[in-house]
Each structure stands twice: as structure tokens, then as C-alpha cells.
mmCIF file of the C-alpha atoms, coordinates in Angstrom:
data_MODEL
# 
_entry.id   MODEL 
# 
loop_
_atom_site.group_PDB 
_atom_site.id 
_atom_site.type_symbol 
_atom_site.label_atom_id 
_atom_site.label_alt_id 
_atom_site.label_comp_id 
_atom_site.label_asym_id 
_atom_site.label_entity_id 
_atom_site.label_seq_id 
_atom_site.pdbx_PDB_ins_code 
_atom_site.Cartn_x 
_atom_site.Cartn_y 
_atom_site.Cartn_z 
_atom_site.occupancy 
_atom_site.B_iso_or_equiv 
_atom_site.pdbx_formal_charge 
_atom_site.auth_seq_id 
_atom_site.auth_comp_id 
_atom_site.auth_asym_id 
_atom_site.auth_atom_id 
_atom_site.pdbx_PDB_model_num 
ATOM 1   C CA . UNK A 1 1   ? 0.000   0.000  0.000  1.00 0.00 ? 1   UNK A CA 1 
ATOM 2   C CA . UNK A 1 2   ? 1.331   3.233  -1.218 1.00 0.00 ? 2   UNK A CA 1 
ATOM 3   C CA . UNK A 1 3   ? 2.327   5.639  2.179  1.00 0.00 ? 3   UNK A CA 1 
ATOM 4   C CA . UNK A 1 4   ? -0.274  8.261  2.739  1.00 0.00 ? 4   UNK A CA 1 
ATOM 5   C CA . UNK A 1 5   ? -1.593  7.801  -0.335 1.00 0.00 ? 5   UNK A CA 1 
ATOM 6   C CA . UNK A 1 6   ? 1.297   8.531  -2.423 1.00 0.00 ? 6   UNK A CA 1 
ATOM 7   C CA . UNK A 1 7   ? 3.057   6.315  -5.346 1.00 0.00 ? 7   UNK A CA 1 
ATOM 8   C CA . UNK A 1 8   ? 4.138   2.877  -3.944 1.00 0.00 ? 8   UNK A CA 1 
ATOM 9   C CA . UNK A 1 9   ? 7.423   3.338  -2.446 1.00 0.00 ? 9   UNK A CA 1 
ATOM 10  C CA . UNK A 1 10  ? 7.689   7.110  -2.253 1.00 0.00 ? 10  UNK A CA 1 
ATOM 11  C CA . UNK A 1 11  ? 7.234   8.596  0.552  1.00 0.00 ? 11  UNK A CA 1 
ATOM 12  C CA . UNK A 1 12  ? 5.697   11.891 0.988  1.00 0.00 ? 12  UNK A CA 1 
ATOM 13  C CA . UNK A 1 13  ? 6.923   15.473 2.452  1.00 0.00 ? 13  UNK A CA 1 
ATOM 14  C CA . UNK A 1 14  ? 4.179   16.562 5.507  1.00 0.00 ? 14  UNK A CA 1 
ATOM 15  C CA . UNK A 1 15  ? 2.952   19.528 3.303  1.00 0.00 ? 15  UNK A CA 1 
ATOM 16  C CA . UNK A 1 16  ? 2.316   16.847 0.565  1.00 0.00 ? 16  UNK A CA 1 
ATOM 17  C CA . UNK A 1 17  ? 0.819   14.592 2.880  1.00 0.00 ? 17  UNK A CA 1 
ATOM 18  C CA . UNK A 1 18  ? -1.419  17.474 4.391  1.00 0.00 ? 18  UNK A CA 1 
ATOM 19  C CA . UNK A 1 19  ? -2.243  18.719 0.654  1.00 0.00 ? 19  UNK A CA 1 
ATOM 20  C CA . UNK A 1 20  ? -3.552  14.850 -0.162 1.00 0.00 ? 20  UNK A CA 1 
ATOM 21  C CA . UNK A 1 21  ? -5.583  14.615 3.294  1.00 0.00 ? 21  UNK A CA 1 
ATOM 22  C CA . UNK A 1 22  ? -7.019  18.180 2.004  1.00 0.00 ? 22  UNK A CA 1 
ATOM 23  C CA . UNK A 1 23  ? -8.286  16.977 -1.538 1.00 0.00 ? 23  UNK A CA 1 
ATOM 24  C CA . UNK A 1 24  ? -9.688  13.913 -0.039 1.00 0.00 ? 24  UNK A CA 1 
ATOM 25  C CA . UNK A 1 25  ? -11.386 15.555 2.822  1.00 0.00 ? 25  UNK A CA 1 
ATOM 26  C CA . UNK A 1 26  ? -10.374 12.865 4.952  1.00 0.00 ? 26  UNK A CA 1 
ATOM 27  C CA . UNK A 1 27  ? -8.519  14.171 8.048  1.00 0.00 ? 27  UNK A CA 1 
ATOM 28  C CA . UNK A 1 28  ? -5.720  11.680 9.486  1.00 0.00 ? 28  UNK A CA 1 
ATOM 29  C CA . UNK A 1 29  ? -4.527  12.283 13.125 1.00 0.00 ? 29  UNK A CA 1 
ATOM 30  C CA . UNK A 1 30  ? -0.734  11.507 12.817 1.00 0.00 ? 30  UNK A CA 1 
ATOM 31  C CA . UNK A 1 31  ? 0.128   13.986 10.284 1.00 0.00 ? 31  UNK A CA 1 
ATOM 32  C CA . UNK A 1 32  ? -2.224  16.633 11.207 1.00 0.00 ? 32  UNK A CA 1 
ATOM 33  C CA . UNK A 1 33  ? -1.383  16.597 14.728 1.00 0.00 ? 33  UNK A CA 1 
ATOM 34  C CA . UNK A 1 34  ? 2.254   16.877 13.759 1.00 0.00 ? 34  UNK A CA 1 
ATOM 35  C CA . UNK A 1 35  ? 1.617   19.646 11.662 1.00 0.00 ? 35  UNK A CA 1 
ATOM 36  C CA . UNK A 1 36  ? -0.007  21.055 14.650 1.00 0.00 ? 36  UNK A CA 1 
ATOM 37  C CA . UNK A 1 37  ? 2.520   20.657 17.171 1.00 0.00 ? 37  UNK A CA 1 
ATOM 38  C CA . UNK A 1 38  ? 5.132   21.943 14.263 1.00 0.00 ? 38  UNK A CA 1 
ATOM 39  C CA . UNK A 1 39  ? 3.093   25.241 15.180 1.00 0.00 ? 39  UNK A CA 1 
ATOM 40  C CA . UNK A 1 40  ? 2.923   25.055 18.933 1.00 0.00 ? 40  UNK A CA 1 
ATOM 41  C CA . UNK A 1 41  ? 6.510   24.684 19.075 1.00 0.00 ? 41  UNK A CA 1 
ATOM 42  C CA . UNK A 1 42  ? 7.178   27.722 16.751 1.00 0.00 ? 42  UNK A CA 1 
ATOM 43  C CA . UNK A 1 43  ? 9.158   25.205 14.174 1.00 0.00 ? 43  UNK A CA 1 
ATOM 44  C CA . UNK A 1 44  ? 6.447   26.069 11.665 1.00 0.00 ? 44  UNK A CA 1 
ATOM 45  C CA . UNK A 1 45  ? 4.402   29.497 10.697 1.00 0.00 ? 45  UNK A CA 1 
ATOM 46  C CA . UNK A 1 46  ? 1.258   29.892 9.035  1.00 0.00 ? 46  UNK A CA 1 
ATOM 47  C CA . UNK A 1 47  ? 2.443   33.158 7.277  1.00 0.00 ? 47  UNK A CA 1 
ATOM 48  C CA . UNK A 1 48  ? 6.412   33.954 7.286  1.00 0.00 ? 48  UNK A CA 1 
ATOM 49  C CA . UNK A 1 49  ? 8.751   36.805 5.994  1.00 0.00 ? 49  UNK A CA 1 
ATOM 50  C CA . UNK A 1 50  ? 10.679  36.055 3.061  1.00 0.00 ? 50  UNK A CA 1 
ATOM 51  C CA . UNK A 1 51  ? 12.468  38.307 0.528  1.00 0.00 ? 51  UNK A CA 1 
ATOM 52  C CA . UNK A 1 52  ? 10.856  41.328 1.552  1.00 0.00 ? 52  UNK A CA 1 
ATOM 53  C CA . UNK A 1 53  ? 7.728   40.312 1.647  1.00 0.00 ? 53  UNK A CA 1 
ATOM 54  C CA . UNK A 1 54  ? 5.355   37.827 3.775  1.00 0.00 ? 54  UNK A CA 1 
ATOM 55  C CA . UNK A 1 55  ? 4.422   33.725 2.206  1.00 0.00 ? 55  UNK A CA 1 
ATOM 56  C CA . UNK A 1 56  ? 1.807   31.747 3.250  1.00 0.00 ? 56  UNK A CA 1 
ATOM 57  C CA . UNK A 1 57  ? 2.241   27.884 3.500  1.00 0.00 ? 57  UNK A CA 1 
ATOM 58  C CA . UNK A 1 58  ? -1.054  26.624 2.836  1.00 0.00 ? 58  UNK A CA 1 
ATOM 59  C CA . UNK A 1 59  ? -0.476  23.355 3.616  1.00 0.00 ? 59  UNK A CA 1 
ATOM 60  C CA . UNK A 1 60  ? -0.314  24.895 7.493  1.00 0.00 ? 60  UNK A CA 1 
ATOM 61  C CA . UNK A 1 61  ? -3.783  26.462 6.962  1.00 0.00 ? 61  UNK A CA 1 
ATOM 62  C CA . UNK A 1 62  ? -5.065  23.363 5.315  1.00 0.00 ? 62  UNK A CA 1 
ATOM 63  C CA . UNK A 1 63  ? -3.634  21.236 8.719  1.00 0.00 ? 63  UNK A CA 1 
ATOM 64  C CA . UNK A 1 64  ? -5.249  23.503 11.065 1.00 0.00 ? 64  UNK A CA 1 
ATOM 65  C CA . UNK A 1 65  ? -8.960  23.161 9.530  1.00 0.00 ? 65  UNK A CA 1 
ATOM 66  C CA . UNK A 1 66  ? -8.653  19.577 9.403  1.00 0.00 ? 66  UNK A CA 1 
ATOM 67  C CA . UNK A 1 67  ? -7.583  19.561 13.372 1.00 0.00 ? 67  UNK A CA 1 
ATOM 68  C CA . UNK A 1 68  ? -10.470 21.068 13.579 1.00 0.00 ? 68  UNK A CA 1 
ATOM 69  C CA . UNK A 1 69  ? -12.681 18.060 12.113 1.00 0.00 ? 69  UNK A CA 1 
ATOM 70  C CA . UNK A 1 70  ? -10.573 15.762 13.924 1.00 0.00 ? 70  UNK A CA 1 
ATOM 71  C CA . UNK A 1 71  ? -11.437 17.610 17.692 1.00 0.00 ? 71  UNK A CA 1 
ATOM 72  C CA . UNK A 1 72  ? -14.472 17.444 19.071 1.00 0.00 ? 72  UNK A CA 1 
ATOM 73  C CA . UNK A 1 73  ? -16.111 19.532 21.393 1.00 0.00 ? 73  UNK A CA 1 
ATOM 74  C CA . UNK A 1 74  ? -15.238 19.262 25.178 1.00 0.00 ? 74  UNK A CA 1 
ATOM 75  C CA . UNK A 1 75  ? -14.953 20.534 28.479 1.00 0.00 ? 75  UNK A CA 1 
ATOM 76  C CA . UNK A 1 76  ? -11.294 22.253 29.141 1.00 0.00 ? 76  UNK A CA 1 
ATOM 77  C CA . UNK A 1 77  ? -10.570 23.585 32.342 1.00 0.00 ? 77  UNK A CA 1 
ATOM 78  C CA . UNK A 1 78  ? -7.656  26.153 32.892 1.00 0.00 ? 78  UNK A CA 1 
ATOM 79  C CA . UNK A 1 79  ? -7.107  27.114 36.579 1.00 0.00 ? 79  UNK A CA 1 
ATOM 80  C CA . UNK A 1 80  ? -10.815 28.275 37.726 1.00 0.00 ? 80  UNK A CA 1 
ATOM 81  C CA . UNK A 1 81  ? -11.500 28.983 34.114 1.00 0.00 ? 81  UNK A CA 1 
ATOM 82  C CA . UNK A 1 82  ? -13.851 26.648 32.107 1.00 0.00 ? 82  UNK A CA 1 
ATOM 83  C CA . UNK A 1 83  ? -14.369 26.220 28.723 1.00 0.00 ? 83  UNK A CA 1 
ATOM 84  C CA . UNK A 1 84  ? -16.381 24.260 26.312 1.00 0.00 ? 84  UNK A CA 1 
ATOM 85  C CA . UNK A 1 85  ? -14.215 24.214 22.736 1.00 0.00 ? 85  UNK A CA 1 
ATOM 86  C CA . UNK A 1 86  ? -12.542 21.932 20.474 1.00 0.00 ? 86  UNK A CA 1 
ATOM 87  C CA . UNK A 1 87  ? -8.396  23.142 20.883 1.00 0.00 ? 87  UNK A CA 1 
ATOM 88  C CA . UNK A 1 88  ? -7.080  23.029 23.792 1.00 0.00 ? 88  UNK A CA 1 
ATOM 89  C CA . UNK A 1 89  ? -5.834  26.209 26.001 1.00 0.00 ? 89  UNK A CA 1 
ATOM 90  C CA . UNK A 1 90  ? -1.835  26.178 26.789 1.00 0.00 ? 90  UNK A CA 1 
ATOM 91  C CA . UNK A 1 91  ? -1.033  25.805 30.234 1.00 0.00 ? 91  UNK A CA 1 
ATOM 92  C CA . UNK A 1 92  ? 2.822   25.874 29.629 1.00 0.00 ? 92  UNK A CA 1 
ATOM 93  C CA . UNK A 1 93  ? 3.789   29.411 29.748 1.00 0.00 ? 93  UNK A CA 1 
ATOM 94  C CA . UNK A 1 94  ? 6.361   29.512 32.346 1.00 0.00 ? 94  UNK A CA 1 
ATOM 95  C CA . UNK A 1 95  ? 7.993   26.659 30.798 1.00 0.00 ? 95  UNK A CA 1 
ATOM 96  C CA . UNK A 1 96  ? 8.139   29.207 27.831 1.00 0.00 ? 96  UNK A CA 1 
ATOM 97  C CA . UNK A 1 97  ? 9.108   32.078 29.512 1.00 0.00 ? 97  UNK A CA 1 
ATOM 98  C CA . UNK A 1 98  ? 5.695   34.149 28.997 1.00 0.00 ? 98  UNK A CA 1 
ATOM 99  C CA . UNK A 1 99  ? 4.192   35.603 31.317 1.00 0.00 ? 99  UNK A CA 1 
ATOM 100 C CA . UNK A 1 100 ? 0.260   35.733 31.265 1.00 0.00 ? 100 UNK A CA 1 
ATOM 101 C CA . UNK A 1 101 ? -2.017  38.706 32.807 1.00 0.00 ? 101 UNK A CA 1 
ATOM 102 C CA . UNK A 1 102 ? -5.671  37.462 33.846 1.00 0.00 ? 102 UNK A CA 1 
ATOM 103 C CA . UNK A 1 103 ? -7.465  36.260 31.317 1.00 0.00 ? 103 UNK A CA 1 
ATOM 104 C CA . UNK A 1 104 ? -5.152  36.511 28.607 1.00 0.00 ? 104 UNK A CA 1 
ATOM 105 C CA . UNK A 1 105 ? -5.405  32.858 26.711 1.00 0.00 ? 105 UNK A CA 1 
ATOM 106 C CA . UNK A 1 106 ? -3.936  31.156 23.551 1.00 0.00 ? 106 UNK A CA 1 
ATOM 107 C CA . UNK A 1 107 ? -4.848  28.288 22.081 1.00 0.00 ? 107 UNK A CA 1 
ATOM 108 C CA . UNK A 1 108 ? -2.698  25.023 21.797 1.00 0.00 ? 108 UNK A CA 1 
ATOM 109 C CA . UNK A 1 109 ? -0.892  25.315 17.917 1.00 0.00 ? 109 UNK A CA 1 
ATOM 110 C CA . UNK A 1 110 ? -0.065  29.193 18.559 1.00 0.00 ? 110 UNK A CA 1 
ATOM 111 C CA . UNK A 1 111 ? 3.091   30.123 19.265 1.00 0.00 ? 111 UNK A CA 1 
ATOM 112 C CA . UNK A 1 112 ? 4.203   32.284 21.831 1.00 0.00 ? 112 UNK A CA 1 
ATOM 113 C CA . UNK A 1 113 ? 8.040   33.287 21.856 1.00 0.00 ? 113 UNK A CA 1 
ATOM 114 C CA . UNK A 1 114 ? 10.431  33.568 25.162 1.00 0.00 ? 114 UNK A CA 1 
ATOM 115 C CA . UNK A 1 115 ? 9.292   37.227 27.145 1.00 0.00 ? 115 UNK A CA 1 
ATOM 116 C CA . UNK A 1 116 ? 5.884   37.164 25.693 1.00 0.00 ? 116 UNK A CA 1 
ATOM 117 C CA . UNK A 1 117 ? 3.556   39.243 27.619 1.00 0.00 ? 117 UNK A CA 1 
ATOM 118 C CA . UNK A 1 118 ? 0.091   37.969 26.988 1.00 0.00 ? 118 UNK A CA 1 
ATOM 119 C CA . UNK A 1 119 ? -2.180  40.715 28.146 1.00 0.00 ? 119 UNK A CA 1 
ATOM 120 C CA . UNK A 1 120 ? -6.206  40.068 28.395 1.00 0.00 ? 120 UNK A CA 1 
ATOM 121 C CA . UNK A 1 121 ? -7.024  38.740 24.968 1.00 0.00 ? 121 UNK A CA 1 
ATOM 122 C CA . UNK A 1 122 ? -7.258  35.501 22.964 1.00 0.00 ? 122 UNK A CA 1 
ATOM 123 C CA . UNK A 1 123 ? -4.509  34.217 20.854 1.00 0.00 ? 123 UNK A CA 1 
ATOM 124 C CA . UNK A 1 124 ? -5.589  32.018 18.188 1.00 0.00 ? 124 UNK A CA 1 
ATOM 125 C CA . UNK A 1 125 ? -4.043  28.643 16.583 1.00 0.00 ? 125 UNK A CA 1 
ATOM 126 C CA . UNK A 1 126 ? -2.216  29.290 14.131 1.00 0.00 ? 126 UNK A CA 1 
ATOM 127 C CA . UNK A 1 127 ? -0.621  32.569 15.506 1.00 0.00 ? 127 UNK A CA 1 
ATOM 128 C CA . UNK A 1 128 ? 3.010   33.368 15.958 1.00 0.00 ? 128 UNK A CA 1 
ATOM 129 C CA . UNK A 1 129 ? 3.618   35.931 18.438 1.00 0.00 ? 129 UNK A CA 1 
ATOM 130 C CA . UNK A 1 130 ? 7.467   37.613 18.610 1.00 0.00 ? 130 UNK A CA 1 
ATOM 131 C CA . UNK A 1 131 ? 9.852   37.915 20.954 1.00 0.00 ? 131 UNK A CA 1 
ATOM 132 C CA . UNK A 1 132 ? 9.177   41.048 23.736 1.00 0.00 ? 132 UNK A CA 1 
ATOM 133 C CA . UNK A 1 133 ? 5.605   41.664 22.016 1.00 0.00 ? 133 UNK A CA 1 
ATOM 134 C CA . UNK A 1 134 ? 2.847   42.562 24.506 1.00 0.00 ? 134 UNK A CA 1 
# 
């Protein structure tokens, strides 16, 4: 059986993977929740500078609506905060160095760089959020 759904014995690239997941509607969890964590982890943007100007991978706006179809809705608690949604809320922001001010909140598959100060507000997946930015 061809991987992913590619030619028999060529593998493919995640954004090709994502891009054939995208055409068939189909989500898959291992590839989408990589591209997802590629995000979190700031290894990956949605929309990036390059020669002058700003790119937008696709494939990384493709994943992140197909994470959606894959989550369903549920409870998520946060501290004495509850919500009912279908991404989870980061709880790791010392571990990042970012400091959070009451009720600031961002969504797992955003990315929040080292001295991030996350006022009140709502950061969304997908987001990438510089260094020293309030």
C-alpha cells in the first residue's frame, strides 16, 4: 500500500501529505497533529517573511482546519476557568518564559516566543507571536 496515499514506495513530504488529506477531505490524526505541534513549538508558521515580503504555506492552513474536524467539542478547564471548545488552552507558559495577565489565553498550535507578555485577549491557533511583544 502506497504511504499516505502517495506512489508505492515514495514517501511523501508533511505539506504533501497534508495537501492529499485536504483533496480527499479525509482528516488523518498523525500527520495533522504533527503539523499542529510543528506550530505550537514555533518550528512552523502559518504566514512567514521572506524576501521582503510575507508567504503563506497553505499546507499549514489546510492542517489547522482539518484539526479542527478531527477535535471534538469538550470541556477544558484552565485554573478556575472553564471552557467548552474543540483546541485546547496552553497551560505551559512559564515553561516558555511568557508571562500571562488574567485572562489573557492562547490556544494550543499558537506560538508564543520567550518574554511574551500575553495581556487580556485571545490568541488564536495558528498565531506566531514575537519575541518582547505585549
Amino acid at each position: 500500500m502506497p504511504p499516505r496515499g502517495g506512489r508505492p514506495g515514495v514517501a511523501l513530504s508533511l505539506p504533501e501529505t497534508i495537501d492529499r488529506l485536504w483533496e480527499r477531505g479525509e482528516p488523518e490524526a498523525e500527520p495533522v497533529e504533527e503539523a499542529i505541534r510543528l506550530l505550537d513549538s514555533g518550528e512552523a508558521r502559518v504566514a512567514e517573511p521572506r524576501d521582503g515580503g510575507w508567504v503563506t504555506n497553505e499546507w499549514l492552513k489546510k492542517a489547522i482546519l482539518l484539526y479542527f474536524r478531527l477535535r471534538k467539542v469538550e470541556p477544558i478547564e484552565a485554573g478556575e476557568l472553564g471552557y467548552l471548545d474543540k483546541i485546547p488552552v496552553k497551560t505551559d507558559y512559564a515553561e516558555r518564559g511568557v508571562r500571562v495577565v488574567p485572562p489573557g489565553v492562547a490556544r494550543y498550535g499558537s506560538f508564543l516566543s520567550e518574554g511574551v507578555i500575553l495581556m487580556p485577549g485571545f490568541v488564536n491557533i495558528g498565531a506566531w507571536v514575537g519575541p518582547r511583544t505585549m
